[in-house]
Coordinates of N, CA and C in Angstrom, one line a residue:
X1 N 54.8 65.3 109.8 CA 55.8 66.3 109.5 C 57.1 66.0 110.2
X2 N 57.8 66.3 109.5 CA 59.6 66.3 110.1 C 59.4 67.0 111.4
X3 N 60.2 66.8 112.4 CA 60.3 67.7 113.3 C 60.6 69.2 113.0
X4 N 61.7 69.6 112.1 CA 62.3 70.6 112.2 C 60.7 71.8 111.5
X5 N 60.1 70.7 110.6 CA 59.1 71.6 110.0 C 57.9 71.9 111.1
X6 N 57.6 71.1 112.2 CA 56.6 70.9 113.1 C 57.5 71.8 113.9
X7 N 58.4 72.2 114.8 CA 58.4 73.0 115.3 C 58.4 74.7 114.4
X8 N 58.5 74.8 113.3 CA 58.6 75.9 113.0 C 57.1 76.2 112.7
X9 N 56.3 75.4 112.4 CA 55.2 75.6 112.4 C 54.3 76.1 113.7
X10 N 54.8 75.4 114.3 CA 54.1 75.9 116.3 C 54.7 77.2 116.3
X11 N 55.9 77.8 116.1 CA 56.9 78.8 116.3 C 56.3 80.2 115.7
X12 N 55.5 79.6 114.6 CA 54.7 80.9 114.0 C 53.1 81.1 114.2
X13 N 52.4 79.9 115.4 CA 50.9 80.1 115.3 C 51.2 81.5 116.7
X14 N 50.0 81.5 116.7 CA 49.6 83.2 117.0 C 49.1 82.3 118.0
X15 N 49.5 83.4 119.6 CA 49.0 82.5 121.1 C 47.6 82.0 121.4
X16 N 46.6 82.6 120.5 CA 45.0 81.8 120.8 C 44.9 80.5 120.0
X17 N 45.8 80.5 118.5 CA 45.6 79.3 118.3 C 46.4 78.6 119.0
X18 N 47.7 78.7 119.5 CA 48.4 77.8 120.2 C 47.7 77.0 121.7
X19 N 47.2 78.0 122.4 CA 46.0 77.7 123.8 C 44.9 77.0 123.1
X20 N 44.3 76.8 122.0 CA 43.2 75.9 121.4 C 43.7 75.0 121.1
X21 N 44.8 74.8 120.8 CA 45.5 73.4 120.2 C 45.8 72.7 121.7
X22 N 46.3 73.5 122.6 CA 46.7 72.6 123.6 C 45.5 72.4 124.5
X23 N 44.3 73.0 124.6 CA 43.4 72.8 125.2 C 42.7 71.4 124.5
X24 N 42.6 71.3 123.1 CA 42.2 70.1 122.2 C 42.9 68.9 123.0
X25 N 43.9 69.3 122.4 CA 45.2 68.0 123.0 C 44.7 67.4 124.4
X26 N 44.7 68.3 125.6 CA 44.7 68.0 126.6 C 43.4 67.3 126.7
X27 N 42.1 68.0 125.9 CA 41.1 67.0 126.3 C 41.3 66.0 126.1
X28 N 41.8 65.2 124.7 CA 42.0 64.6 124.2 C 42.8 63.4 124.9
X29 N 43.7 63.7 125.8 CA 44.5 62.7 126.9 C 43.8 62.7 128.0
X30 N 42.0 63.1 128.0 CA 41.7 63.2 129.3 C 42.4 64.0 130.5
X31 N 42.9 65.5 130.3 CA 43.6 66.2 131.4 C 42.9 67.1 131.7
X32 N 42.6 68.3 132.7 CA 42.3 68.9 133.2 C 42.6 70.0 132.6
X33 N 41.7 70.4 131.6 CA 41.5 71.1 130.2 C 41.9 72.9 130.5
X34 N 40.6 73.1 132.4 CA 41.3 74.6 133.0 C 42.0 74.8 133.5
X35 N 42.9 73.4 134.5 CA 43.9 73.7 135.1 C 45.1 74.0 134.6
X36 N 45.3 75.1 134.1 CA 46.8 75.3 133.4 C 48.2 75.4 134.2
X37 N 48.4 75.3 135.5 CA 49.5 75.3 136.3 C 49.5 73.9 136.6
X38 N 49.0 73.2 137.0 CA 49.4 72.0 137.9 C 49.8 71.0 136.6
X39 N 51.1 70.3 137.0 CA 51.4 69.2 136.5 C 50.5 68.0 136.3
X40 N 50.4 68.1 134.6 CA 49.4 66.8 134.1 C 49.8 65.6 133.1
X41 N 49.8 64.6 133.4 CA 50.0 63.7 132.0 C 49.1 62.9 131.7
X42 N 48.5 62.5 130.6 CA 47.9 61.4 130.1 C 48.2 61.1 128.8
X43 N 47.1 60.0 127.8 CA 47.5 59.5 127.0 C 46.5 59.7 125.9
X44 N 46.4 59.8 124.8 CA 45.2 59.6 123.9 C 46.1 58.5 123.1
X45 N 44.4 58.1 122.3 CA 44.9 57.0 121.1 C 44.3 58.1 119.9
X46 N 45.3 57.7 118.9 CA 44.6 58.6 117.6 C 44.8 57.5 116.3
X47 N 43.8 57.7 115.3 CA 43.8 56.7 114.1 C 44.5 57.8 113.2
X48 N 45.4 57.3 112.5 CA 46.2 57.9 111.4 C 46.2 57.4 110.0
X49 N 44.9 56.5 109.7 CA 44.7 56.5 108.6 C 45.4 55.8 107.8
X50 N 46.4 56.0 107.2 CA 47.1 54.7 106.3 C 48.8 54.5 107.4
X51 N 48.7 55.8 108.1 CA 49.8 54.9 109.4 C 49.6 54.7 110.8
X52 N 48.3 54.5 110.6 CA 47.5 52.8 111.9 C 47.5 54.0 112.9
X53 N 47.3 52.9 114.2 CA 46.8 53.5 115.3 C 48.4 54.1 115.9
X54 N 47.9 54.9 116.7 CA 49.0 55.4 117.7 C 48.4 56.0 119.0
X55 N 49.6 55.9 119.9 CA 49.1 56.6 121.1 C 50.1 57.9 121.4
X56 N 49.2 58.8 121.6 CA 50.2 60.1 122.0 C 50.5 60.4 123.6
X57 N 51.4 60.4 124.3 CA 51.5 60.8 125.5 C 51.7 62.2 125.5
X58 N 50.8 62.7 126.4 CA 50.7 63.8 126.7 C 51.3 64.5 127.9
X59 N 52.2 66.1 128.4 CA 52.6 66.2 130.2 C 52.6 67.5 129.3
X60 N 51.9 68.2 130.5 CA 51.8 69.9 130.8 C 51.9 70.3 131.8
X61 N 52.2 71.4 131.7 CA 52.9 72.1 133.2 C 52.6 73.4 132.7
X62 N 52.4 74.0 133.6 CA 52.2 75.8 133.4 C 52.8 76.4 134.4
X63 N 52.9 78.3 134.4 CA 53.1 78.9 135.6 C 52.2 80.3 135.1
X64 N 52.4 81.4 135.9 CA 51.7 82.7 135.9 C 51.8 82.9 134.2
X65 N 53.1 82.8 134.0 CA 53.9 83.3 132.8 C 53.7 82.1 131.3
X66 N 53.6 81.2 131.2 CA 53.2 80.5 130.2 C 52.8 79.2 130.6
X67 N 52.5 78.2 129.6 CA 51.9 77.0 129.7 C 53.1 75.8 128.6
X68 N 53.2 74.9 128.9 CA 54.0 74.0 128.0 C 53.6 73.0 128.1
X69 N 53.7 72.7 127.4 CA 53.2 70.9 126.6 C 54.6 70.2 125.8
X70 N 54.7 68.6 126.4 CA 54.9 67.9 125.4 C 54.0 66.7 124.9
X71 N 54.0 66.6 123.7 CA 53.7 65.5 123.0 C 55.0 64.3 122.9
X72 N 54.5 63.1 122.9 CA 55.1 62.4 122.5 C 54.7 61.3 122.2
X73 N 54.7 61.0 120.7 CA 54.3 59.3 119.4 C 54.6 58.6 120.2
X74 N 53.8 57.7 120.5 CA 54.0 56.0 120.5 C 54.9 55.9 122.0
X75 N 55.0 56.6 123.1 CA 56.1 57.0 124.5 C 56.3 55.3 124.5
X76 N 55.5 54.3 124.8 CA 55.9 53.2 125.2 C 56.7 52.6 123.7
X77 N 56.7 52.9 123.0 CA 58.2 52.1 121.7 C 59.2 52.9 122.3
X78 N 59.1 54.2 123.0 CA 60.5 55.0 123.1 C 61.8 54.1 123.8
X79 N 61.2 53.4 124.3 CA 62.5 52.4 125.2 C 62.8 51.5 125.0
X80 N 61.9 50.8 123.8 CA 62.5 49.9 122.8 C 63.3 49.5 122.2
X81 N 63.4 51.0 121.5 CA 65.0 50.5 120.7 C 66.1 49.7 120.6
X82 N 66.2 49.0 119.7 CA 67.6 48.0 120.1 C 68.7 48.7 119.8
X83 N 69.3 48.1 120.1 CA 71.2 48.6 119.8 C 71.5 49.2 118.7
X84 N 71.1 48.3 117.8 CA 71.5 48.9 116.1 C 70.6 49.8 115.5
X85 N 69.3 50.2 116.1 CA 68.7 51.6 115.8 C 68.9 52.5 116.5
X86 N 69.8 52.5 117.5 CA 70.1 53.6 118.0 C 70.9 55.3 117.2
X87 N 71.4 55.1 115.9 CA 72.4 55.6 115.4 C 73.5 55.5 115.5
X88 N 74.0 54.9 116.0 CA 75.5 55.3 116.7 C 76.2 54.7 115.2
X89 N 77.4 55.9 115.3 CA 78.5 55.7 114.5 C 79.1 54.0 114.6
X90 N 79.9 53.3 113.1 CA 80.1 51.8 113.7 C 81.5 51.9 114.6
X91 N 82.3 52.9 114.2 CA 83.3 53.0 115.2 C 82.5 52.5 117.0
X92 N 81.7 53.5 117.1 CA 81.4 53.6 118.4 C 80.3 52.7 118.8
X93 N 79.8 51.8 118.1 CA 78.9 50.5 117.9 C 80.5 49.2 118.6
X94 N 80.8 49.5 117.7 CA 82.0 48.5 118.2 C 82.7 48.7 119.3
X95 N 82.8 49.7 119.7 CA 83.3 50.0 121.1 C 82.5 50.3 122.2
X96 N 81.1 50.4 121.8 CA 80.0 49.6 123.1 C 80.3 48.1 123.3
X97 N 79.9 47.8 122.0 CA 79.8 46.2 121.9 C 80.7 45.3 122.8
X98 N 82.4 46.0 122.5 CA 83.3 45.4 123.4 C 82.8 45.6 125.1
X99 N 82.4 46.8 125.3 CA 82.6 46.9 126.6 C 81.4 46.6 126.9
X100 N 80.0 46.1 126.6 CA 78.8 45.6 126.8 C 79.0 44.3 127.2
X101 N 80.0 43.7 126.6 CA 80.2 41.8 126.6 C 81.2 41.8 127.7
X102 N 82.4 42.6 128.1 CA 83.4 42.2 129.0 C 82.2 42.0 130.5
X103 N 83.0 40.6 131.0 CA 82.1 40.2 132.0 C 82.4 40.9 133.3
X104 N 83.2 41.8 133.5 CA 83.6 42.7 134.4 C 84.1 44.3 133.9
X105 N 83.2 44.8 134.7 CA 83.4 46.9 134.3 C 82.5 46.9 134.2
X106 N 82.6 48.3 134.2 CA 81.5 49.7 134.5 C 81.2 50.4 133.0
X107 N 80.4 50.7 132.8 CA 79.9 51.7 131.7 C 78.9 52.6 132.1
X108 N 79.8 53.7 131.9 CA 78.9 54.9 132.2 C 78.3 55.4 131.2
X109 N 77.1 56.0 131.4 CA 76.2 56.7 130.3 C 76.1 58.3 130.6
X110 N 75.9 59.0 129.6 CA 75.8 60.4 130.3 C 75.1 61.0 129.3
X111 N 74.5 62.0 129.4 CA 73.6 62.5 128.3 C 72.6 64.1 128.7
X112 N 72.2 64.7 128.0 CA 71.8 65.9 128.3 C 70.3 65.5 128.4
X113 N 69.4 66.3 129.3 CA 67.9 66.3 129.3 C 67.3 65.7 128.0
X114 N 66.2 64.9 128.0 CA 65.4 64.4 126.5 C 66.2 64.4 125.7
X115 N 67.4 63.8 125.8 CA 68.8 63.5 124.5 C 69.0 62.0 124.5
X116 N 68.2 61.1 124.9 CA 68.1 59.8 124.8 C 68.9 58.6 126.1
X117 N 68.8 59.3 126.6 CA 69.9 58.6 127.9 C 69.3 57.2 128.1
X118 N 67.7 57.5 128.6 CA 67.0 56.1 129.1 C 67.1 55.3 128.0
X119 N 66.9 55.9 126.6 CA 66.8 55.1 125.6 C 67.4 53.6 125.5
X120 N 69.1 54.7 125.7 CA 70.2 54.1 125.5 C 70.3 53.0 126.5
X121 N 70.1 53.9 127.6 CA 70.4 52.9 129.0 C 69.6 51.6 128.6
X122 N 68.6 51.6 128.1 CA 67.7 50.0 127.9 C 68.0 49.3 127.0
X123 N 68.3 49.8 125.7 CA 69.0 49.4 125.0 C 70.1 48.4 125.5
X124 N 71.0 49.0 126.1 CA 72.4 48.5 126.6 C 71.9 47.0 127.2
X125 N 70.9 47.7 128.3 CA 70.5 46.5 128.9 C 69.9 45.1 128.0
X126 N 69.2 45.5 127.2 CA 68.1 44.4 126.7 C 69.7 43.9 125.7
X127 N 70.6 43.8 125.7 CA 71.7 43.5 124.7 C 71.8 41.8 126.0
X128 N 71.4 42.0 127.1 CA 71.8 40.4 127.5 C 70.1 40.0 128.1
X129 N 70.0 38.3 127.5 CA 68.8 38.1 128.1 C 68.5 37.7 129.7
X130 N 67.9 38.2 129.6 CA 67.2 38.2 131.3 C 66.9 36.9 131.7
X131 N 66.8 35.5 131.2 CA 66.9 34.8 131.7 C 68.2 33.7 131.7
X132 N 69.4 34.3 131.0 CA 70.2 33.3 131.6 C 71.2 34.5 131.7
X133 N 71.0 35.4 132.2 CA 72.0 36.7 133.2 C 71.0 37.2 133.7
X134 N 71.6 37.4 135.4 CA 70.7 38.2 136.2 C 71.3 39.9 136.2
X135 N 69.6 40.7 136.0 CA 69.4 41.9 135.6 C 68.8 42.5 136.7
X136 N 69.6 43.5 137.2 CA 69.1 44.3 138.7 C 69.1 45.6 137.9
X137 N 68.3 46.4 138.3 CA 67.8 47.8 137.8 C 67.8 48.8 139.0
X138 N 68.2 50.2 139.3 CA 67.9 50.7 140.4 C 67.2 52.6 139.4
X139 N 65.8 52.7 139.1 CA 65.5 53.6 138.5 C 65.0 54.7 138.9
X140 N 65.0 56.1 138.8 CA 64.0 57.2 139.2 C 62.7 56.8 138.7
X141 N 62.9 56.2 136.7 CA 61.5 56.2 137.0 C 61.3 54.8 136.1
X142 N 60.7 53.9 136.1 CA 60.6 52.6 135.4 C 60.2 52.9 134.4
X143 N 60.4 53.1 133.3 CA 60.0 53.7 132.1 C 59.2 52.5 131.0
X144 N 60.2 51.5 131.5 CA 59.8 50.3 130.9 C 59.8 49.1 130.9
X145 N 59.3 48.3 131.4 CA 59.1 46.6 132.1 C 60.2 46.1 131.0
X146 N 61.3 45.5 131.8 CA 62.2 44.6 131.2 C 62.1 42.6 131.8
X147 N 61.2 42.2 130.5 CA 61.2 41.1 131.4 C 61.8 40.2 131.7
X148 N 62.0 39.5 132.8 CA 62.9 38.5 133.5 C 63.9 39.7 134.3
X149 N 63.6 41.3 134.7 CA 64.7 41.9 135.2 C 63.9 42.3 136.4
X150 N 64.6 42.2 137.8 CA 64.2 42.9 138.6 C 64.7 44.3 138.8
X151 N 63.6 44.9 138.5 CA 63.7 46.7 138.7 C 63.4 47.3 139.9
X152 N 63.9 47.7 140.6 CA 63.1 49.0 141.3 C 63.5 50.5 141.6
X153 N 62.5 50.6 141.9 CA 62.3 52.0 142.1 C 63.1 52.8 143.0
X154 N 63.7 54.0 142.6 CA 64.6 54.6 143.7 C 63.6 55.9 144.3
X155 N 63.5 55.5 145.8 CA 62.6 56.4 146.2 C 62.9 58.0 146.2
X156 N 61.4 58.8 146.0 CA 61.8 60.4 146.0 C 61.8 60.7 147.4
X157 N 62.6 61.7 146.9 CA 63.7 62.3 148.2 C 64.7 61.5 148.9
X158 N 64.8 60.6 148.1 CA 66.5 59.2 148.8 C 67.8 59.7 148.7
X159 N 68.6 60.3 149.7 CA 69.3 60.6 149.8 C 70.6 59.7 149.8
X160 N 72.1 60.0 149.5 CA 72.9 59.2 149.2 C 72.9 57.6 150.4
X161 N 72.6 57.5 151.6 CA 72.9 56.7 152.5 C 72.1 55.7 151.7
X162 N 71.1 55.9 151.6 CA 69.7 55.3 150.8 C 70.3 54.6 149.6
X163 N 70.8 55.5 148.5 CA 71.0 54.8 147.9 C 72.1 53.6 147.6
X164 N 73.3 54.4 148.7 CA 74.5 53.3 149.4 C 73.6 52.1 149.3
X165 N 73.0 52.0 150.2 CA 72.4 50.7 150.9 C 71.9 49.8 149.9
X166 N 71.0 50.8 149.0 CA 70.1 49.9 147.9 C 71.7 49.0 146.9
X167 N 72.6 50.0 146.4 CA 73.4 49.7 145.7 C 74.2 48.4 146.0
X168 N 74.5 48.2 147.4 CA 75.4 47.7 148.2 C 74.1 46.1 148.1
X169 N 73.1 45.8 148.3 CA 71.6 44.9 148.3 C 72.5 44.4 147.5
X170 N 72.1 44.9 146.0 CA 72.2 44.5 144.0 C 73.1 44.1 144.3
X171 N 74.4 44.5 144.5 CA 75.6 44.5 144.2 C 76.2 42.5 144.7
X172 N 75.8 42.6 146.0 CA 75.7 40.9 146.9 C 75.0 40.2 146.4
X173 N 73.8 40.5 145.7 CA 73.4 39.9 144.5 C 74.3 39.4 143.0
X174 N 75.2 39.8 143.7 CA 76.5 39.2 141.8 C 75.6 39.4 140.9
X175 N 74.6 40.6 140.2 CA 74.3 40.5 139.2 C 75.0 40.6 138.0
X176 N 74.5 40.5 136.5 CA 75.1 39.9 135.6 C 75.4 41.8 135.0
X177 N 74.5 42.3 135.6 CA 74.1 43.7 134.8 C 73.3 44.3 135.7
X178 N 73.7 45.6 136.4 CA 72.8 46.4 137.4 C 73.3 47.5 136.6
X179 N 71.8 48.1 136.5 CA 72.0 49.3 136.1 C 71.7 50.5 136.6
X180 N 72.0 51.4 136.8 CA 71.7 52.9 137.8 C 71.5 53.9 137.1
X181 N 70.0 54.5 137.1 CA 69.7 55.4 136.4 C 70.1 56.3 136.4
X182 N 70.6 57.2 138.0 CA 71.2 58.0 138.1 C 71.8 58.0 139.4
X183 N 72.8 59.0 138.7 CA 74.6 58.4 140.3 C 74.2 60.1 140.9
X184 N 73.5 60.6 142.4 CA 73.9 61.8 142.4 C 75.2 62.2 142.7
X185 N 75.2 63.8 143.4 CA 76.5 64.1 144.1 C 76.3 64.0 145.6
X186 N 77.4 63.9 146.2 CA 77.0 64.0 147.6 C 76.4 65.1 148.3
X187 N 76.0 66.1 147.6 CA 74.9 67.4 148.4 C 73.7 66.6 148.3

């Protein structure tokens, strides 16, 4: 189903079928089917018949007051994407493009919650190969093995000094392409 038709359809089940659907689901990703508060994710595989296998990733989270679920097709293609399926207008194709190839500057990305940010961000990245440009990564969360790139992890709870430091490492490193998942503020 299209999305717009699949959420209108969830929009109108009645709340015991919606708690049996997500209880299905959940078993289904191997999650903890009673625990409806605590943060869970896992994965199922499902056969779709004339469109092949797929894996669904699964994360729920609850409170006193409701329970939520996302689904999400195929999570490991999500970071895939190359450049030219991204959508972007060709105006604004062309004016990545320039500024993806200038061998000096900054490109900032910005983007609302689940509006494609990481997408993009890898995208951008996988535009130079990892083995004849060096690729430094500094992430919240590794979403997706880039190979020939060294990634790491930005630790929870790393406060700006932390990240100073880490940035300042990469940077003496002359890489070809460091990318920063996320810039905080100074609070």
């Amino acid at each position: 189903l299209p999305e717009e038709q699949a959420a209108q359809l969830l929009t109108q089940m009645d709340p015991q079928s919606a708690m049996a659907l997500m209880e299905y689901v959940k078993g289904q990703a191997g999650l903890d089917v009673s625990d409806l508060r605590k943060r869970q994710q896992g994965v199922a595989r499902i056969e779709a018949g004339e469109h092949g296998q797929h894996t669904i990733g699964v994360q729920t989270v609850g409170s006193t007051r409701e329970a939520q679920m996302i689904v999400r097709f195929d999570p490991d293609q999500r970071f895939t994407a190359s450049f030219n399926e991204l959508g972007l207008l060709d105006v604004t194709k062309k004016q990545l493009t320039e500024a993806l190839t200038e061998p000096h500057g900054i490109v900032i990305v910005a983007a609302p919650q689940r509006q494609g940010l990481t997408t993009s961000l890898y995208s951008f990245v996988q535009r130079h190969d990892a083995y004849t440009a060096s690729i430094l990564t500094l992430e919240d969360d590794i979403a997706h093995e880039i190979e020939g790139a060294e990634q790491k992890l930005i630790e929870s709870g790393s406060n700006g000094k932390w990240m100073n430091e880490q940035l300042t490492r990469r940077i003496r490193q002359d890489p070809t392409v460091l990318m920063v998942s996320r810039v905080s503020d100074a609070s």
